[in-house]
Short mmCIF file of C-alpha atoms and ligand atoms in Angstrom, two decimals:
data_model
loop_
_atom_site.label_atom_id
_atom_site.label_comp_id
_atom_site.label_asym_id
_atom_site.label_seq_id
_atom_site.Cartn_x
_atom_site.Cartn_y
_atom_site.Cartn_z
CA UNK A 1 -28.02 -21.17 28.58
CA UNK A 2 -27.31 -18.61 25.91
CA UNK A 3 -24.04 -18.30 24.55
CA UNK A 4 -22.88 -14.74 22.71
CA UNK A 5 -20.09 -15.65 20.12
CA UNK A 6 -18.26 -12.36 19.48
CA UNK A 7 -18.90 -10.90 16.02
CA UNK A 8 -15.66 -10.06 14.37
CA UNK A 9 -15.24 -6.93 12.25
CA UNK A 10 -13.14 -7.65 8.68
CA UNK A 11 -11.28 -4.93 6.74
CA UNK A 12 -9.60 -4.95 3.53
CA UNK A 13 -6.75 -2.41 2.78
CA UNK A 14 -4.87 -1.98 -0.49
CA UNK A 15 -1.65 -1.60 -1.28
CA UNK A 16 -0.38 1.05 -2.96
CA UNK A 17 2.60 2.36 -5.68
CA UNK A 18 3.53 5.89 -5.86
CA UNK A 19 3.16 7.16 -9.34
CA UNK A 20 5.74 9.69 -8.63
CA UNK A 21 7.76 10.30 -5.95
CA UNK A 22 9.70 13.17 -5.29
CA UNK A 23 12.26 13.11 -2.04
CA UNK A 24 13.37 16.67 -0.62
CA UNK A 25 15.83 16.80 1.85
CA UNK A 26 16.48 15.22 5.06
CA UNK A 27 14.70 17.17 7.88
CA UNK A 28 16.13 17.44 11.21
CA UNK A 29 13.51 14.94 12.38
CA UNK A 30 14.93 11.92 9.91
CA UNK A 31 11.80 12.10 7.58
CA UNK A 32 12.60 13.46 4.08
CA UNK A 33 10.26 16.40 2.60
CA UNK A 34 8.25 14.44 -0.27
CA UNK A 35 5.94 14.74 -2.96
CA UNK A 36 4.20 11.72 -4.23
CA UNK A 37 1.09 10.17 -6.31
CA UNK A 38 -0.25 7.71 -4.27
CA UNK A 39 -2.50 5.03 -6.41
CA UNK A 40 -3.80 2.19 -4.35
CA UNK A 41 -4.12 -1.56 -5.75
CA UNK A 42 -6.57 -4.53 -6.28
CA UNK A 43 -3.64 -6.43 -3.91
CA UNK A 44 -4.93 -6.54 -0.88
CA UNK A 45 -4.72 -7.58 3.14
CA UNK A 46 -7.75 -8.65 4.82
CA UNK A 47 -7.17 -8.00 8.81
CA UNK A 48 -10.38 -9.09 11.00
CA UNK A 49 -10.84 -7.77 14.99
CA UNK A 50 -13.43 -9.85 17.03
CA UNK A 51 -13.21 -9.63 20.94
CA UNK A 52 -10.66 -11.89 23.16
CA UNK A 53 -9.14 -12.06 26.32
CA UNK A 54 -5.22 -10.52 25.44
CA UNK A 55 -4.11 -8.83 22.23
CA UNK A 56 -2.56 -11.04 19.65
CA UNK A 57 -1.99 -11.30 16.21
CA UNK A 58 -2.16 -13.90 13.63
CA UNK A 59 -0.84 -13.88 9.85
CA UNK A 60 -1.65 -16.07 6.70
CA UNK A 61 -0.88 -16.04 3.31
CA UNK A 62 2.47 -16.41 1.35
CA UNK A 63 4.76 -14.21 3.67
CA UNK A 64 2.88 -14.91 6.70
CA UNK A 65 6.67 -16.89 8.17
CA UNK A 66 8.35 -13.32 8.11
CA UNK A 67 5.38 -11.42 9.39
CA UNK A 68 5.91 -10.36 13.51
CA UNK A 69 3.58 -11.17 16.08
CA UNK A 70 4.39 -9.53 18.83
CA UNK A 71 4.30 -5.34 19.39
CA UNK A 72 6.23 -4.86 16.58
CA UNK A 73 3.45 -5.85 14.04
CA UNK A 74 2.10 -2.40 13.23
CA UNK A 75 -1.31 -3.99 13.61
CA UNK A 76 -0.68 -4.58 17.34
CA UNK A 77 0.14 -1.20 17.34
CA UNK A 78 -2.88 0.47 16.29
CA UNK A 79 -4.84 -1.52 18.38
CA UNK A 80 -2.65 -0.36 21.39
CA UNK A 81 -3.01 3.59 20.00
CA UNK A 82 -6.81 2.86 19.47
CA UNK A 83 -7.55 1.14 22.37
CA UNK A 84 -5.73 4.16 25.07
CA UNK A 85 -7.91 6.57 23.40
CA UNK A 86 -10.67 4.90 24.33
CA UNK A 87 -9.94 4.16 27.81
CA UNK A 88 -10.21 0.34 26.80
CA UNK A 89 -7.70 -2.71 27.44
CA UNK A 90 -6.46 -3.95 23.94
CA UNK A 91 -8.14 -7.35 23.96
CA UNK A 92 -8.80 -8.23 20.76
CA UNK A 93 -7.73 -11.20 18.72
CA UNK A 94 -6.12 -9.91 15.04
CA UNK A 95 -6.07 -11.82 12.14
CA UNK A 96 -4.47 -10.57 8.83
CA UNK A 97 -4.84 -12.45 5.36
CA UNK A 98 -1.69 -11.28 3.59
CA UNK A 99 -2.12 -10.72 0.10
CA UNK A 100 0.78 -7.62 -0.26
CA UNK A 101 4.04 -8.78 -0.43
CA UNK A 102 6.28 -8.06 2.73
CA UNK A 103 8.82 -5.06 2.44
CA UNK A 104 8.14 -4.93 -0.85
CA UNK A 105 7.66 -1.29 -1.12
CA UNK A 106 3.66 -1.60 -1.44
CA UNK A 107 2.62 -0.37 2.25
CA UNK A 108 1.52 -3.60 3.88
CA UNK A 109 2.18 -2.42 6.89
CA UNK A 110 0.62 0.14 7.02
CA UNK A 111 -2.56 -1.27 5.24
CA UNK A 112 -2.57 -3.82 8.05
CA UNK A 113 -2.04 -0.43 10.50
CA UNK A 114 -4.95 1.76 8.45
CA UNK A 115 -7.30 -1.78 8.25
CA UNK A 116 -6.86 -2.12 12.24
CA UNK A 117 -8.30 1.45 13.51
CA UNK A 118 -10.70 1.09 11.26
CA UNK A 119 -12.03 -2.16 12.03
CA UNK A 120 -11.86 -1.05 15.94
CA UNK A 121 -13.64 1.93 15.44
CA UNK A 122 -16.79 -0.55 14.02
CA UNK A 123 -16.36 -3.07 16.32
CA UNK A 124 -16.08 -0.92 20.07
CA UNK A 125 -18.70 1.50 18.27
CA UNK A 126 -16.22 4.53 18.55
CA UNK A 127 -17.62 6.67 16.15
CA UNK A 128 -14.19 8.03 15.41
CA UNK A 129 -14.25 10.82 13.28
CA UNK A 130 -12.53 10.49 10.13
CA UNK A 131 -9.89 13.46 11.17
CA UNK A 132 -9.52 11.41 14.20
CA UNK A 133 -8.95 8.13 11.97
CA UNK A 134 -6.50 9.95 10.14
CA UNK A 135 -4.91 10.98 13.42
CA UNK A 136 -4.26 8.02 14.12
CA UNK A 137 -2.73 6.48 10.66
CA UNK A 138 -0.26 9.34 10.81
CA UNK A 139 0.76 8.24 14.15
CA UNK A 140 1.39 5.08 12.89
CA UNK A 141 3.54 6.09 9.82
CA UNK A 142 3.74 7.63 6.57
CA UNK A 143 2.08 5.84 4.30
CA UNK A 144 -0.85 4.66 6.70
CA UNK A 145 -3.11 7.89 6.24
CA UNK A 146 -2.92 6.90 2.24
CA UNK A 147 -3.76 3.04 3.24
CA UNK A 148 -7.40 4.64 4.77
CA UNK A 149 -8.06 6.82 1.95
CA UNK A 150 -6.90 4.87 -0.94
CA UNK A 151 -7.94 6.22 -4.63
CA UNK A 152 -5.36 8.23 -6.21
CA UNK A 153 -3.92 11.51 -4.05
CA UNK A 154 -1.18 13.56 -3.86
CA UNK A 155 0.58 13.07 -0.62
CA UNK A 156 3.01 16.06 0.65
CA UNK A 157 5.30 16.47 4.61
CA UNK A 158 6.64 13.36 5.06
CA UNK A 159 3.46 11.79 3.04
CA UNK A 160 0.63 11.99 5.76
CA UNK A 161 -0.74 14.81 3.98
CA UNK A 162 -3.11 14.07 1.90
CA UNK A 163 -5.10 15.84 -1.39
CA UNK A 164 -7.08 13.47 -3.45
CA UNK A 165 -6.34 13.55 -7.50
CA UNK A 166 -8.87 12.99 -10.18
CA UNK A 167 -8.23 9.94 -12.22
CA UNK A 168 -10.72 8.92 -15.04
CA UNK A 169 -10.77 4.97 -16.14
CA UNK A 170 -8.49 2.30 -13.93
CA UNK A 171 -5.43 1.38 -14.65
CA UNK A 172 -4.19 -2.33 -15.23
CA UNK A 173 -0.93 -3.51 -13.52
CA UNK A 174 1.73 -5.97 -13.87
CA UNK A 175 3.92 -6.45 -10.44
CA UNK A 176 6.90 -8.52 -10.09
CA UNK A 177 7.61 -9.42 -6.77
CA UNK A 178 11.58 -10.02 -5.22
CA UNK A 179 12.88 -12.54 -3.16
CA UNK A 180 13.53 -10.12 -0.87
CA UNK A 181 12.88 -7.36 0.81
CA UNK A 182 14.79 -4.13 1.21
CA UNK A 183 14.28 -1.89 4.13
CA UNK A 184 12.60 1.59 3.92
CA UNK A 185 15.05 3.74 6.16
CA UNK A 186 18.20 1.85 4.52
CA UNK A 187 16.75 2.97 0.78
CA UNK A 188 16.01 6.60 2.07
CA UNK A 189 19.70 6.50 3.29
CA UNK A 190 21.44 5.13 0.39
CA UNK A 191 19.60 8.03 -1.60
CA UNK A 192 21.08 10.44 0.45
CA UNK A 193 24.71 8.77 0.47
CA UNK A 194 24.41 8.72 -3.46
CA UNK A 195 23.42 12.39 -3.07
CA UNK A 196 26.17 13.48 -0.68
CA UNK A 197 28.61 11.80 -3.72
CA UNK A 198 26.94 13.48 -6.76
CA UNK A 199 23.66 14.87 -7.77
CA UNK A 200 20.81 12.46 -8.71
CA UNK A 201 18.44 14.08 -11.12
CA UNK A 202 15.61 15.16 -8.91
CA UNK A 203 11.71 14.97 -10.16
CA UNK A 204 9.85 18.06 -10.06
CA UNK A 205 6.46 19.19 -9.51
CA UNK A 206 4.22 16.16 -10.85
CA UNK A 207 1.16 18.77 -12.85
CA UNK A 208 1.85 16.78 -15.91
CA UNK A 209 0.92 13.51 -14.32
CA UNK A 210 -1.99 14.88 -12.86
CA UNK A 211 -3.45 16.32 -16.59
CA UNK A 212 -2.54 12.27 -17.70
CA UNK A 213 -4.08 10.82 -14.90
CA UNK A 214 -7.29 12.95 -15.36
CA UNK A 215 -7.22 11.89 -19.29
CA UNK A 216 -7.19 8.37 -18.36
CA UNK A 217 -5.30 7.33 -20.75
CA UNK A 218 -2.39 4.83 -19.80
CA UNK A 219 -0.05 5.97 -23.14
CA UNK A 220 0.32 9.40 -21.24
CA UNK A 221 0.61 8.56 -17.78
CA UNK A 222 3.98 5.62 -18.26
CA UNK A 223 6.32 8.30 -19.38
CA UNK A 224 5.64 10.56 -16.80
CA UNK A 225 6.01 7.94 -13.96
CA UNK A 226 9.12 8.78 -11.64
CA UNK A 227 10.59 7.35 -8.24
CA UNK A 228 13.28 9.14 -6.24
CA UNK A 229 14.15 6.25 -5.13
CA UNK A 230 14.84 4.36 -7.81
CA UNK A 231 18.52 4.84 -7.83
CA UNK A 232 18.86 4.02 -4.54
CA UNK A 233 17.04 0.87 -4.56
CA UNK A 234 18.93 0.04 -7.53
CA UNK A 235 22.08 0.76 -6.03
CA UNK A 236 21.41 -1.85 -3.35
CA UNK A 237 19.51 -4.72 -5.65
CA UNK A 238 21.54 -3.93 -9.04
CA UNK A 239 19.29 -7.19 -10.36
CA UNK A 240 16.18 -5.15 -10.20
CA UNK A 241 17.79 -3.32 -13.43
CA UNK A 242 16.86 -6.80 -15.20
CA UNK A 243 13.37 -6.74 -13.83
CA UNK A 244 12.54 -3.28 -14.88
CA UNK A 245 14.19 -4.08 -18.77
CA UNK A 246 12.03 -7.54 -18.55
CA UNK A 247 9.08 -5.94 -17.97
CA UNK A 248 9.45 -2.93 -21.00
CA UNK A 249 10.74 -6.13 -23.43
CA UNK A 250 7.52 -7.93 -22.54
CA UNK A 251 5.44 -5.11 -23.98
CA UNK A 252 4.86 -2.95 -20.78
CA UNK A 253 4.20 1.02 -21.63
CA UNK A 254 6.91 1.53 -18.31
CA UNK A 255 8.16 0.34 -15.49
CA UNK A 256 9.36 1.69 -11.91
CA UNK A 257 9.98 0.36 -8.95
CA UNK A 258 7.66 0.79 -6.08
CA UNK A 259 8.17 2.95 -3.47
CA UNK A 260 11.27 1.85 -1.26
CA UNK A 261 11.04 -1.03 -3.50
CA UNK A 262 11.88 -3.99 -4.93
CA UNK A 263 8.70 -4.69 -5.95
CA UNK A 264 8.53 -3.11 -9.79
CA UNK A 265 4.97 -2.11 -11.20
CA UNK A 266 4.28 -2.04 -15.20
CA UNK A 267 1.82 -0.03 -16.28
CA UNK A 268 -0.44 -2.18 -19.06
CA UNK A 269 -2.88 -0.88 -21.63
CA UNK A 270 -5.66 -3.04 -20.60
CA UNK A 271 -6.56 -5.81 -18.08
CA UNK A 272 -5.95 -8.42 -21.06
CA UNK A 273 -2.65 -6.60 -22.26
CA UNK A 274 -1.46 -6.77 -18.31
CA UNK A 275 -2.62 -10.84 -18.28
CA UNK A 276 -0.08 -10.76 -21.04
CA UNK A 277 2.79 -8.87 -20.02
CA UNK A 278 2.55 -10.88 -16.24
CA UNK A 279 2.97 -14.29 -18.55
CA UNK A 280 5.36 -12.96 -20.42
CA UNK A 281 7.52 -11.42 -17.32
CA UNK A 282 6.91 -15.02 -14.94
CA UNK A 283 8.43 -16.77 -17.83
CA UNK A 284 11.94 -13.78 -17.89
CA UNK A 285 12.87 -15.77 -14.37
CA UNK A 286 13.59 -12.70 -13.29
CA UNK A 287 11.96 -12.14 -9.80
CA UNK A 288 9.97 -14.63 -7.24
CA UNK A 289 6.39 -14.31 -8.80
CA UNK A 290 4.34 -11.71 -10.62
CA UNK A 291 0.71 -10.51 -10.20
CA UNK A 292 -1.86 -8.72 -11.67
CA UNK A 293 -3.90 -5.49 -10.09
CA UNK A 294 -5.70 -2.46 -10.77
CA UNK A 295 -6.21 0.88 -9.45
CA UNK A 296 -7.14 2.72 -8.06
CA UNK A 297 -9.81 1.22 -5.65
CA UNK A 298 -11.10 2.29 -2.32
CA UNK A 299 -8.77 2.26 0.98
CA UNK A 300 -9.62 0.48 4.35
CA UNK A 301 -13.37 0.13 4.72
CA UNK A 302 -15.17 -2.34 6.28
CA UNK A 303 -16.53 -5.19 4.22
CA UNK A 304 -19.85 -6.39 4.72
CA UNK A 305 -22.05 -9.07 4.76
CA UNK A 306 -24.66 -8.04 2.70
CA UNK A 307 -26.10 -4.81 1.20
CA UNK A 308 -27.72 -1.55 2.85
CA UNK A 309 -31.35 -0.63 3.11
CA UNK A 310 -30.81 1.12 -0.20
CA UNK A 311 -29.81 -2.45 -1.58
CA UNK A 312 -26.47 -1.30 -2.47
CA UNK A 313 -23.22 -3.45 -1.29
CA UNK A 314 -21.44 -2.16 1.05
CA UNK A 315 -18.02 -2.24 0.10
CA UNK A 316 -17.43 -2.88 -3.09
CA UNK A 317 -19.13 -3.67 -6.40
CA UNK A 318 -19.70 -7.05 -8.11
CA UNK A 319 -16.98 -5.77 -10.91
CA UNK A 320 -14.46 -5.10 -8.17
CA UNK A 321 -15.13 -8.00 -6.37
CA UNK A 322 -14.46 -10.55 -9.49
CA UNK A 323 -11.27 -8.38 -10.20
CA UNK A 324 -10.13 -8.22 -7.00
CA UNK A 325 -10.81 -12.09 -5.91
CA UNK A 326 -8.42 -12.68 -9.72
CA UNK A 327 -6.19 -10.29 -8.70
CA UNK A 328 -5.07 -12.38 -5.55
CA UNK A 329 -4.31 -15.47 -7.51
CA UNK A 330 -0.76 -16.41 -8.66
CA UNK A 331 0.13 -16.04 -12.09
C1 CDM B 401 8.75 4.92 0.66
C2 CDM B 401 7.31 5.23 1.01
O1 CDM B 401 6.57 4.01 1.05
C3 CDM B 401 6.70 6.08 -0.11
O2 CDM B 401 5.32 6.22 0.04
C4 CDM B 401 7.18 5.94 2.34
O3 CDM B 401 7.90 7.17 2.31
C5 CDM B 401 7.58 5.11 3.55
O4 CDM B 401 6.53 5.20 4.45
P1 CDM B 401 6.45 4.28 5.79
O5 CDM B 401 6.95 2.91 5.49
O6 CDM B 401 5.07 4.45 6.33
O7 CDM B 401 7.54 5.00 6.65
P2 CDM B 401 7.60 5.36 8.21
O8 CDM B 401 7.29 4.14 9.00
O9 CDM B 401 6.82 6.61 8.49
O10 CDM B 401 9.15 5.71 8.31
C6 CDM B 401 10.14 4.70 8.25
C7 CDM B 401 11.46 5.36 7.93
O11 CDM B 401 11.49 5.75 6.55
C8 CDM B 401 12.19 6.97 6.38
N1 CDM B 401 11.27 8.00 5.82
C9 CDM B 401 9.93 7.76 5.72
C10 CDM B 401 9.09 8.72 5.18
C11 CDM B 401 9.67 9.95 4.75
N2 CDM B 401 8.91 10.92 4.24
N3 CDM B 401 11.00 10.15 4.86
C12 CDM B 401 11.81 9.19 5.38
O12 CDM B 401 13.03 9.39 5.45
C13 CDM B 401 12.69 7.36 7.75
O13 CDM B 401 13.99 6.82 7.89
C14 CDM B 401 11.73 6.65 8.70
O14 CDM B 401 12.30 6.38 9.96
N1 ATP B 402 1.47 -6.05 9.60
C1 ATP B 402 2.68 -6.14 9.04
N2 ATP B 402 2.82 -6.64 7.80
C2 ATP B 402 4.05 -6.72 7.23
N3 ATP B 402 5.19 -6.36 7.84
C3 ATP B 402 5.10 -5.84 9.07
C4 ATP B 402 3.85 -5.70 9.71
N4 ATP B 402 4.06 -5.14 10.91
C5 ATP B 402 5.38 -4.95 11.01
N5 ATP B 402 6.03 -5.37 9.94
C6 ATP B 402 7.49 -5.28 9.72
O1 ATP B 402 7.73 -4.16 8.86
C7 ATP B 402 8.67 -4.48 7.83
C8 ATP B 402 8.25 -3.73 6.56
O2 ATP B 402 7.06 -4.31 6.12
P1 ATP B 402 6.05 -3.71 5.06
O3 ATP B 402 5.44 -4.88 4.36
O4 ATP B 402 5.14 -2.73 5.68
O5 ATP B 402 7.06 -2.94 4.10
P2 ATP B 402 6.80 -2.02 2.90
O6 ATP B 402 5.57 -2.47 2.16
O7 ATP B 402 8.09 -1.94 2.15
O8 ATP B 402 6.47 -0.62 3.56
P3 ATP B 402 6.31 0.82 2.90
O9 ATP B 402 5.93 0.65 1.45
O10 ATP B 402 5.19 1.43 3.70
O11 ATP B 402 7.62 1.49 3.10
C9 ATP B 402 8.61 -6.01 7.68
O12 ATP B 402 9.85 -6.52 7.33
C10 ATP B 402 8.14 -6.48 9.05
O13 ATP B 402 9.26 -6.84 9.86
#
């Protein structure tokens, strides 16, 4: 008798830090108005799909104990969102290889989210358009259009909107992770209780980052790096103040924390000089682990198990992939 094993579909998603990250107001619909310069990151979840009898999810990797399981895991709820649009129960068995750090500010989420339609859309042969796929993503947050696009863009609204950015050369990395993790709405509303009691300096328009960006050179780009939220994710972890001074005194060009944080990123002058700086900072004591990345690279795609007719991979290049496979490892 012939048995058909189901072929499952595997995804990787980066993580990303915004490069700046300017918050408006409050809208009347709780988002805040932003602009920001996404950059995504050689940290990365890999989420695989293969056919089952009932929807579930499964997590591994360092985090995987505080990960959800059930309909709250914003991977179960892409499938769901996927699977209604295609007049389709939701049975698929999800796995997800955590390699971003859990509300840590880096979108693992929503990488998990943007790596889920995708990898549906190859395995049920959808043929979603990529409007469609984007669609999607912004139905399932902010951040998650950015998680399928990935590179370097400039996101506007409440971040779904999405313009990519030239950016010559990558950039190298240094990321200390936290013990914890601080929630996303909290930090947007301690920023606007610390601007109800005074006035935060507020970024503006981020053209200067864009002419560094497109010069590639990292000397240019550290000073003009900015987060919005930095004072309110320092007003709730004052100890990330030590983290962001570690990481200058170990020879990082700058330092910010990431998004909602508390994950800080340090921008490096090279892969080697960001080897050094992550020794360096693991040694300072000063947060639960560090790791090294680069960026930008490519968002959700499907990864392959081979090459194309043309004989190219499909995925990713042999450079990224021996970055990328370091870039996991502890330091
Ligand atoms: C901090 C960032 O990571 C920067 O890229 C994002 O703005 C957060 O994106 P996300 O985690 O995908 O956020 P969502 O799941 O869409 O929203 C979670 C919560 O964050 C707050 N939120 C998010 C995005 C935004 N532009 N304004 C907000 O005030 C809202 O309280 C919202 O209820
Ligand atoms: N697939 C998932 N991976 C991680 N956390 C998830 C996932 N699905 C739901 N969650 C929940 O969402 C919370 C925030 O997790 P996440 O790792 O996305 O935060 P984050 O990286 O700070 O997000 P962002 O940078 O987009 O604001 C977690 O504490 C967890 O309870």
């Amino acid at each position: 008798m012939l048995t058909v094993v189901p072929r499952p579909v595997s995804v990787r998603a980066p993580a990303k830090v915004n490069l700046h990250l300017a918050v408006g107001d409050l809208r009347p619909d709780g988002y805040h108005e932003l602009t920001t310069v996404f950059h995504a990151l050689s940290l990365v979840d890999d989420v695989s799909v293969v056919a089952a009898e009932t929807l579930s999810v499964s997590v591994y990797g360092d985090d995987a104990g505080i990960v959800p399981t059930d309909h709250t895991n914003l991977a179960w709820k892409a499938a769901e969102l996927v699977a209604a649009h295609a007049g389709r129960r939701p049975a698929v068995a999800i796995s997800i290889d955590k390699g971003i750090p859990v509300a840590g500010g880096m979108a693992g989420g929503s990488a998990d989210a943007a790596a889920t339609v995708v990898a549906l859309d190859a395995l049920w042969n959808l043929g979603l358009s990529r409007e469609k796929i984007m669609d999607f993503a912004a139905q399932l947050g902010s951040d998650v259009p950015f998680s399928v696009a990935g590179g370097t863009a400039v996101g506007t609204g409440r971040g779904e909107k999405l313009l990519p950015v030239l950016s010559r050369n990558s950039f190298h990395w240094v990321l200390a992770l936290a013990k914890g993790g601080l929630s996303t709405p909290a930090v947007y509303r301690e920023l606007d209780r610390l601007r109800e009691r005074g006035t935060p300096p507020r970024l503006g328009a981020p053209d200067e980052l864009m002419q560094a960006l497109a010069s590639g050179d990292p000397a240019r780009v550290g000073p003009l790096l900015g987060n919005d939220l930095q004072a309110a994710a320092l007003s709730l972890e004052p100890g990330l103040r030590r983290t962001l001074r570690a990481g200058t005194e170990a020879g990082a060009i700058a330092g910010i924390v990431s998004g909602s944080g508390p994950t800080c990123a340090f921008l490096c002058a090279s892969a080697d000089h960001a080897v050094e700086v992550g020794a360096e900072l693991s040694g300072a004591g000063v947060c639960r682990t560090v790791r090294v990345a680069s960026g930008p690279v490519p968002g959700a795609r499907v990864r392959g198990d081979g090459t194309r007719p043309d004989g190219r991979h499909p995925d990713r290049t042999a450079t990224d992939r021996t970055s990328t496979d370091r870039d996991r490892g502890h330091h």
